[in-house]
XYZ file of C-alpha atoms in Angstrom:
356
model
C -10.819 -10.623 9.217
C -14.857 -10.652 10.665
C -16.798 -9.085 7.745
C -19.679 -8.430 10.264
C -17.344 -5.164 12.007
C -17.519 -3.705 8.908
C -20.102 -3.579 7.881
C -21.784 -0.275 8.391
C -19.016 1.133 9.705
C -17.869 4.653 9.243
C -14.669 4.538 7.576
C -12.225 7.774 6.398
C -10.224 6.531 3.690
C -6.772 9.185 2.880
C -5.678 8.824 -0.514
C -8.281 6.849 -1.977
C -8.117 7.478 -5.638
C -4.599 6.339 -5.719
C -3.490 2.367 -6.624
C -3.750 0.809 -3.116
C -6.107 3.015 -2.220
C -8.616 2.132 -4.706
C -8.447 -1.788 -3.518
C -8.318 -0.877 -0.362
C -11.905 1.257 -1.146
C -13.577 -1.206 -3.074
C -12.552 -4.106 -0.216
C -14.475 -1.946 2.097
C -17.542 -1.530 -0.684
C -17.968 -5.141 -0.877
C -17.520 -5.813 3.386
C -20.528 -2.797 3.547
C -18.337 -0.247 4.976
C -19.795 3.562 4.766
C -16.768 4.959 2.904
C -15.343 8.300 2.494
C -12.606 9.400 0.791
C -10.244 11.829 0.790
C -7.481 12.222 -2.341
C -6.174 14.637 -4.659
C -7.327 13.717 -8.273
C -6.153 10.080 -9.417
C -2.727 10.306 -9.686
C -2.290 8.758 -13.102
C -3.957 8.281 -16.920
C -5.721 5.509 -16.888
C -5.882 4.989 -13.162
C -7.508 1.874 -11.339
C -9.918 4.432 -9.534
C -11.725 5.776 -12.733
C -11.965 2.286 -15.046
C -13.116 0.103 -12.080
C -15.534 2.884 -11.317
C -14.538 3.031 -7.638
C -16.443 6.386 -6.676
C -19.438 5.166 -7.525
C -19.988 3.316 -3.648
C -18.404 5.830 -1.274
C -18.592 9.464 -1.033
C -15.341 11.282 -2.370
C -14.058 14.394 -1.466
C -11.730 15.987 -3.390
C -8.680 17.705 -1.111
C -5.518 18.355 -0.339
C -3.648 16.430 2.654
C -1.948 18.979 3.132
C -4.548 21.427 3.401
C -5.231 21.048 6.623
C -8.368 23.060 7.206
C -9.843 20.954 4.194
C -9.215 18.372 5.711
C -10.164 18.055 9.300
C -13.622 20.005 8.016
C -13.898 15.968 5.401
C -12.869 14.063 8.160
C -15.016 15.833 11.294
C -17.840 16.277 8.791
C -17.844 12.353 8.099
C -17.576 11.351 11.806
C -15.869 8.075 11.281
C -15.209 5.014 13.207
C -11.659 4.507 11.840
C -9.464 5.888 10.047
C -6.935 4.146 7.016
C -4.571 7.198 6.293
C -2.934 6.274 2.543
C -2.147 9.853 0.589
C 1.249 9.813 0.220
C 3.956 10.704 -2.635
C 4.990 6.990 -2.937
C 7.687 6.901 -5.476
C 11.448 7.256 -4.645
C 12.930 8.427 -8.040
C 10.013 11.477 -7.542
C 11.286 11.755 -4.281
C 14.866 12.674 -5.506
C 12.645 15.044 -8.167
C 10.552 17.071 -5.783
C 12.007 16.711 -2.520
C 9.909 19.110 -0.568
C 6.388 18.109 -2.638
C 7.660 14.418 -0.612
C 7.951 15.768 2.479
C 5.589 18.312 2.771
C 3.045 15.109 2.174
C 4.189 12.612 3.656
C 5.615 14.700 6.733
C 2.993 17.312 6.782
C -0.041 15.869 5.766
C 0.431 12.752 8.048
C 0.541 15.363 11.083
C -3.100 17.388 9.314
C -4.454 14.008 9.488
C -3.145 12.583 13.219
C -4.434 16.978 14.555
C -7.765 16.369 12.952
C -7.989 13.142 14.332
C -7.206 14.551 17.211
C -10.398 16.722 17.395
C -12.667 13.801 16.514
C -14.721 12.955 19.245
C -16.024 9.792 16.820
C -12.756 7.884 16.163
C -11.630 4.931 17.662
C -8.915 3.446 15.677
C -6.278 5.118 12.913
C -4.006 3.352 10.733
C -1.176 5.230 9.314
C 0.275 3.131 5.979
C 4.137 4.281 5.805
C 7.091 1.760 3.629
C 9.021 -0.513 4.314
C 11.688 1.902 3.293
C 10.907 3.709 6.640
C 13.604 1.487 8.060
C 18.074 2.831 7.743
C 18.846 -0.562 5.269
C 22.750 -1.432 5.471
C 21.413 -4.089 3.236
C 22.100 -7.169 5.739
C 20.866 -11.020 5.220
C 18.070 -10.171 8.522
C 14.518 -8.450 7.750
C 13.982 -5.563 9.419
C 12.339 -5.956 12.683
C 9.340 -3.251 13.736
C 12.138 -1.957 16.902
C 14.904 -1.228 13.914
C 16.195 2.052 13.556
C 14.377 4.205 10.748
C 16.603 5.996 8.398
C 16.597 6.497 4.785
C 19.024 8.102 2.271
C 16.923 8.978 -0.337
C 14.003 12.091 -0.075
C 11.390 9.746 -0.552
C 12.390 6.784 2.147
C 13.394 9.028 5.085
C 10.180 10.838 4.761
C 8.471 7.972 5.507
C 10.664 7.877 8.158
C 9.703 10.890 9.675
C 6.126 10.406 9.383
C 6.796 7.283 11.600
C 8.220 9.591 14.191
C 4.936 11.757 13.407
C 2.530 9.384 14.112
C 4.295 8.092 17.431
C 4.698 11.541 18.740
C 1.118 11.857 18.312
C 0.521 8.300 19.239
C 2.555 9.421 23.136
C 1.244 12.904 22.737
C -2.373 12.906 22.721
C -3.588 8.936 22.575
C -1.879 7.501 25.224
C -2.408 7.437 29.070
C -5.933 6.625 31.122
C -9.488 7.063 28.924
C -7.590 7.447 25.538
C -10.308 5.502 23.572
C -8.396 6.390 20.490
C -5.485 3.633 19.359
C -3.147 4.813 16.512
C -0.817 2.221 14.766
C 1.656 2.450 11.135
C 2.113 -0.022 8.710
C 4.344 -0.772 6.802
C 4.850 -3.312 3.476
C 6.972 -4.229 0.301
C 6.403 -3.765 -2.772
C 2.862 -4.140 -3.783
C 1.905 -5.468 -7.601
C -1.746 -6.076 -9.044
C -3.684 -4.673 -11.633
C -4.573 -0.778 -12.720
C -0.542 0.541 -11.124
C 0.196 2.551 -14.032
C 2.781 4.737 -11.686
C 5.582 6.115 -13.769
C 9.235 4.286 -12.670
C 7.842 0.735 -10.874
C 8.944 -2.411 -11.847
C 5.928 -3.731 -13.570
C 4.057 -1.046 -14.857
C 6.243 -0.202 -17.026
C 6.672 -3.813 -18.008
C 2.911 -4.105 -19.291
C 3.013 -0.221 -20.936
C 6.309 -1.305 -22.413
C 4.982 -5.268 -23.992
C 1.589 -3.669 -25.077
C 4.028 -1.772 -26.710
C 5.912 -4.579 -28.151
C 8.925 -2.545 -26.797
C 11.926 -4.046 -24.592
C 12.075 -2.661 -21.341
C 14.366 -1.251 -19.843
C 15.802 -2.177 -16.180
C 18.027 0.252 -13.665
C 19.083 -2.956 -11.036
C 17.578 -6.165 -12.387
C 20.148 -8.066 -9.335
C 18.360 -5.712 -6.841
C 15.902 -8.060 -4.114
C 13.072 -6.609 -2.999
C 9.775 -7.865 -1.010
C 7.122 -8.631 -3.773
C 3.475 -8.853 -2.644
C -0.063 -8.196 -4.023
C -1.640 -5.574 -3.574
C -4.527 -7.361 -1.458
C -1.944 -8.950 0.796
C -0.691 -5.262 2.955
C -4.855 -4.139 2.138
C -5.736 -6.975 4.722
C -2.707 -6.818 7.484
C -4.723 -2.615 7.652
C -8.001 -4.167 8.050
C -6.894 -6.753 9.590
C -5.133 -4.355 12.964
C -7.833 -1.904 12.744
C -10.656 -4.626 13.216
C -7.545 -5.725 15.999
C -7.044 -2.064 17.591
C -11.068 -1.757 17.893
C -11.147 -4.264 20.712
C -7.276 -4.095 21.768
C -6.024 -0.603 21.695
C -2.978 -1.939 23.344
C -1.475 -3.534 20.007
C -0.484 0.154 18.941
C 2.332 0.397 17.459
C 4.395 -0.221 14.020
C 3.535 -3.183 12.545
C 4.832 -5.116 9.410
C 3.204 -6.412 6.373
C 5.304 -8.270 4.460
C 5.752 -11.549 1.801
C 7.256 -14.392 3.225
C 10.741 -14.903 2.493
C 10.814 -16.870 -0.485
C 8.801 -13.684 -2.598
C 11.955 -11.372 -1.462
C 13.047 -11.916 -5.248
C 15.224 -10.009 -7.941
C 13.870 -7.510 -10.458
C 15.480 -9.999 -13.225
C 12.899 -12.139 -11.415
C 10.393 -11.227 -11.713
C 10.774 -9.400 -14.873
C 11.512 -13.169 -16.278
C 8.265 -14.426 -14.621
C 5.915 -11.970 -16.143
C 7.893 -12.146 -19.972
C 6.493 -15.706 -20.009
C 3.281 -15.026 -18.554
C 2.578 -12.382 -21.279
C 4.243 -14.104 -24.057
C 3.534 -12.010 -27.565
C 7.275 -11.714 -27.716
C 7.650 -9.258 -24.660
C 11.535 -9.028 -23.500
C 12.919 -6.276 -21.349
C 17.140 -4.871 -21.640
C 19.239 -3.830 -19.262
C 19.667 -0.104 -18.690
C 22.941 1.132 -18.674
C 22.114 5.061 -18.264
C 23.390 6.247 -14.338
C 19.981 6.716 -12.171
C 19.726 8.301 -8.003
C 20.748 5.544 -5.866
C 18.561 2.766 -5.361
C 19.002 -0.075 -2.014
C 20.195 -3.440 -3.228
C 18.267 -5.826 -1.016
C 15.407 -5.304 1.864
C 13.206 -7.984 3.259
C 10.993 -7.158 6.715
C 10.343 -9.189 9.647
C 6.604 -10.258 9.984
C 6.576 -12.377 13.166
C 5.359 -9.980 14.859
C 1.948 -9.176 12.624
C 1.799 -13.472 12.129
C 1.983 -13.984 15.918
C -0.199 -11.238 17.583
C -2.442 -11.018 15.124
C -2.964 -13.852 13.010
C -2.199 -12.233 9.616
C 0.218 -14.049 7.249
C 0.940 -13.719 3.716
C -0.946 -16.650 1.592
C -1.179 -15.247 -2.038
C 2.315 -16.263 -3.183
C 4.149 -14.234 -5.911
C 4.093 -16.779 -9.232
C 0.452 -16.885 -8.607
C -0.162 -12.787 -7.487
C 1.488 -12.094 -11.317
C -1.113 -14.200 -12.940
C -3.619 -12.298 -11.307
C -1.915 -9.031 -12.637
C -0.979 -10.073 -16.033
C -5.204 -11.685 -16.477
C -6.460 -7.868 -15.422
C -4.152 -5.801 -17.318
C -4.375 -8.382 -20.219
C -8.591 -7.212 -19.697
C -7.892 -4.151 -19.709
C -5.643 -4.317 -23.282
C -8.890 -6.380 -24.152
C -11.454 -3.123 -23.844
C -12.982 -5.015 -21.432
C -15.623 -2.988 -19.335
C -16.263 -5.165 -16.611
C -13.054 -3.966 -14.632
C -14.880 -3.080 -11.630
C -17.003 -6.686 -11.637
C -13.167 -8.417 -12.671
C -11.255 -6.047 -9.420
C -13.844 -7.122 -7.286
C -14.064 -9.970 -8.160
C -10.288 -10.907 -7.054
C -10.987 -8.937 -3.911
C -13.369 -11.758 -3.457
C -11.336 -15.496 -4.118
C -8.585 -13.636 -2.681
C -10.786 -13.080 1.114
C -12.515 -16.545 0.048
C -8.403 -18.123 -0.033
C -7.765 -16.101 3.284
C -11.824 -17.114 4.851
C -10.321 -21.127 4.126
C -6.565 -21.056 5.962
């Protein structure tokens, strides 16, 4: 990453009150960017946005990406150079319970964001974040590449595939051809972990909540394999991609940002490792109840990002879980410096990335 690139850049970030959005906002603040966030209120209580005082270093606007008029007014008023779109309904199981909200947020919200960018005279780069679950998953052994078919058997996954189609359609219709100055890309990442995630029905937050309460944590599919990575890995990918798009708009398109093959681990391995790190009698149990279907195997092929962007993951899953436990223990112990702790982890990660 070129830290000088971000200093003074005006960045419009949707979803800044969410888990990944809060990490992104803090990193951008550390880089000296002028950040305007647009999002619904923080989706959980507690939330990383609140406990790390994310809003203290940026302009924070409360709004729904489905409100096209309000979104456009906020974006045009911010006059951004770079747009990072992370606002989403991001949970598979909630997608089953609330399919219409999932489709409207993830598909209509993406269209509204891109339409606002179409009307801007300042935007140069747009990175729209979707998900590794946008692929038509046949659960084969190889990782999915960016040109593999899109799909999704559940509302969340298919909504992310639809968001990819919307992004490609806007790019081809409005942001391509002679004289067009806006580069539009989409980014697909794996299962992110890190401090400050309190979402329901997500493995690491569920484990931490159960461990803190002294209760065995029920796990639905311990043998399911997922591409686990610290949240800073894909965020670095999004920022790196935005930098490159600024000078090389021909790189517009879809990009994977996932872990190395060794960190595509079974749920059981992650749970056992977190039990070991947490101690204090932490444990989990098999959840034998009936649940909606979920994929058992998913892996990304990130050769494109490695070869064309020079991006590759740097934080092994083992170390990422160490950082996660450090963060949640600090919160449990009532520490009030969680903004500083989060920024210190960002600094350590950035130092490691720059040392490679």
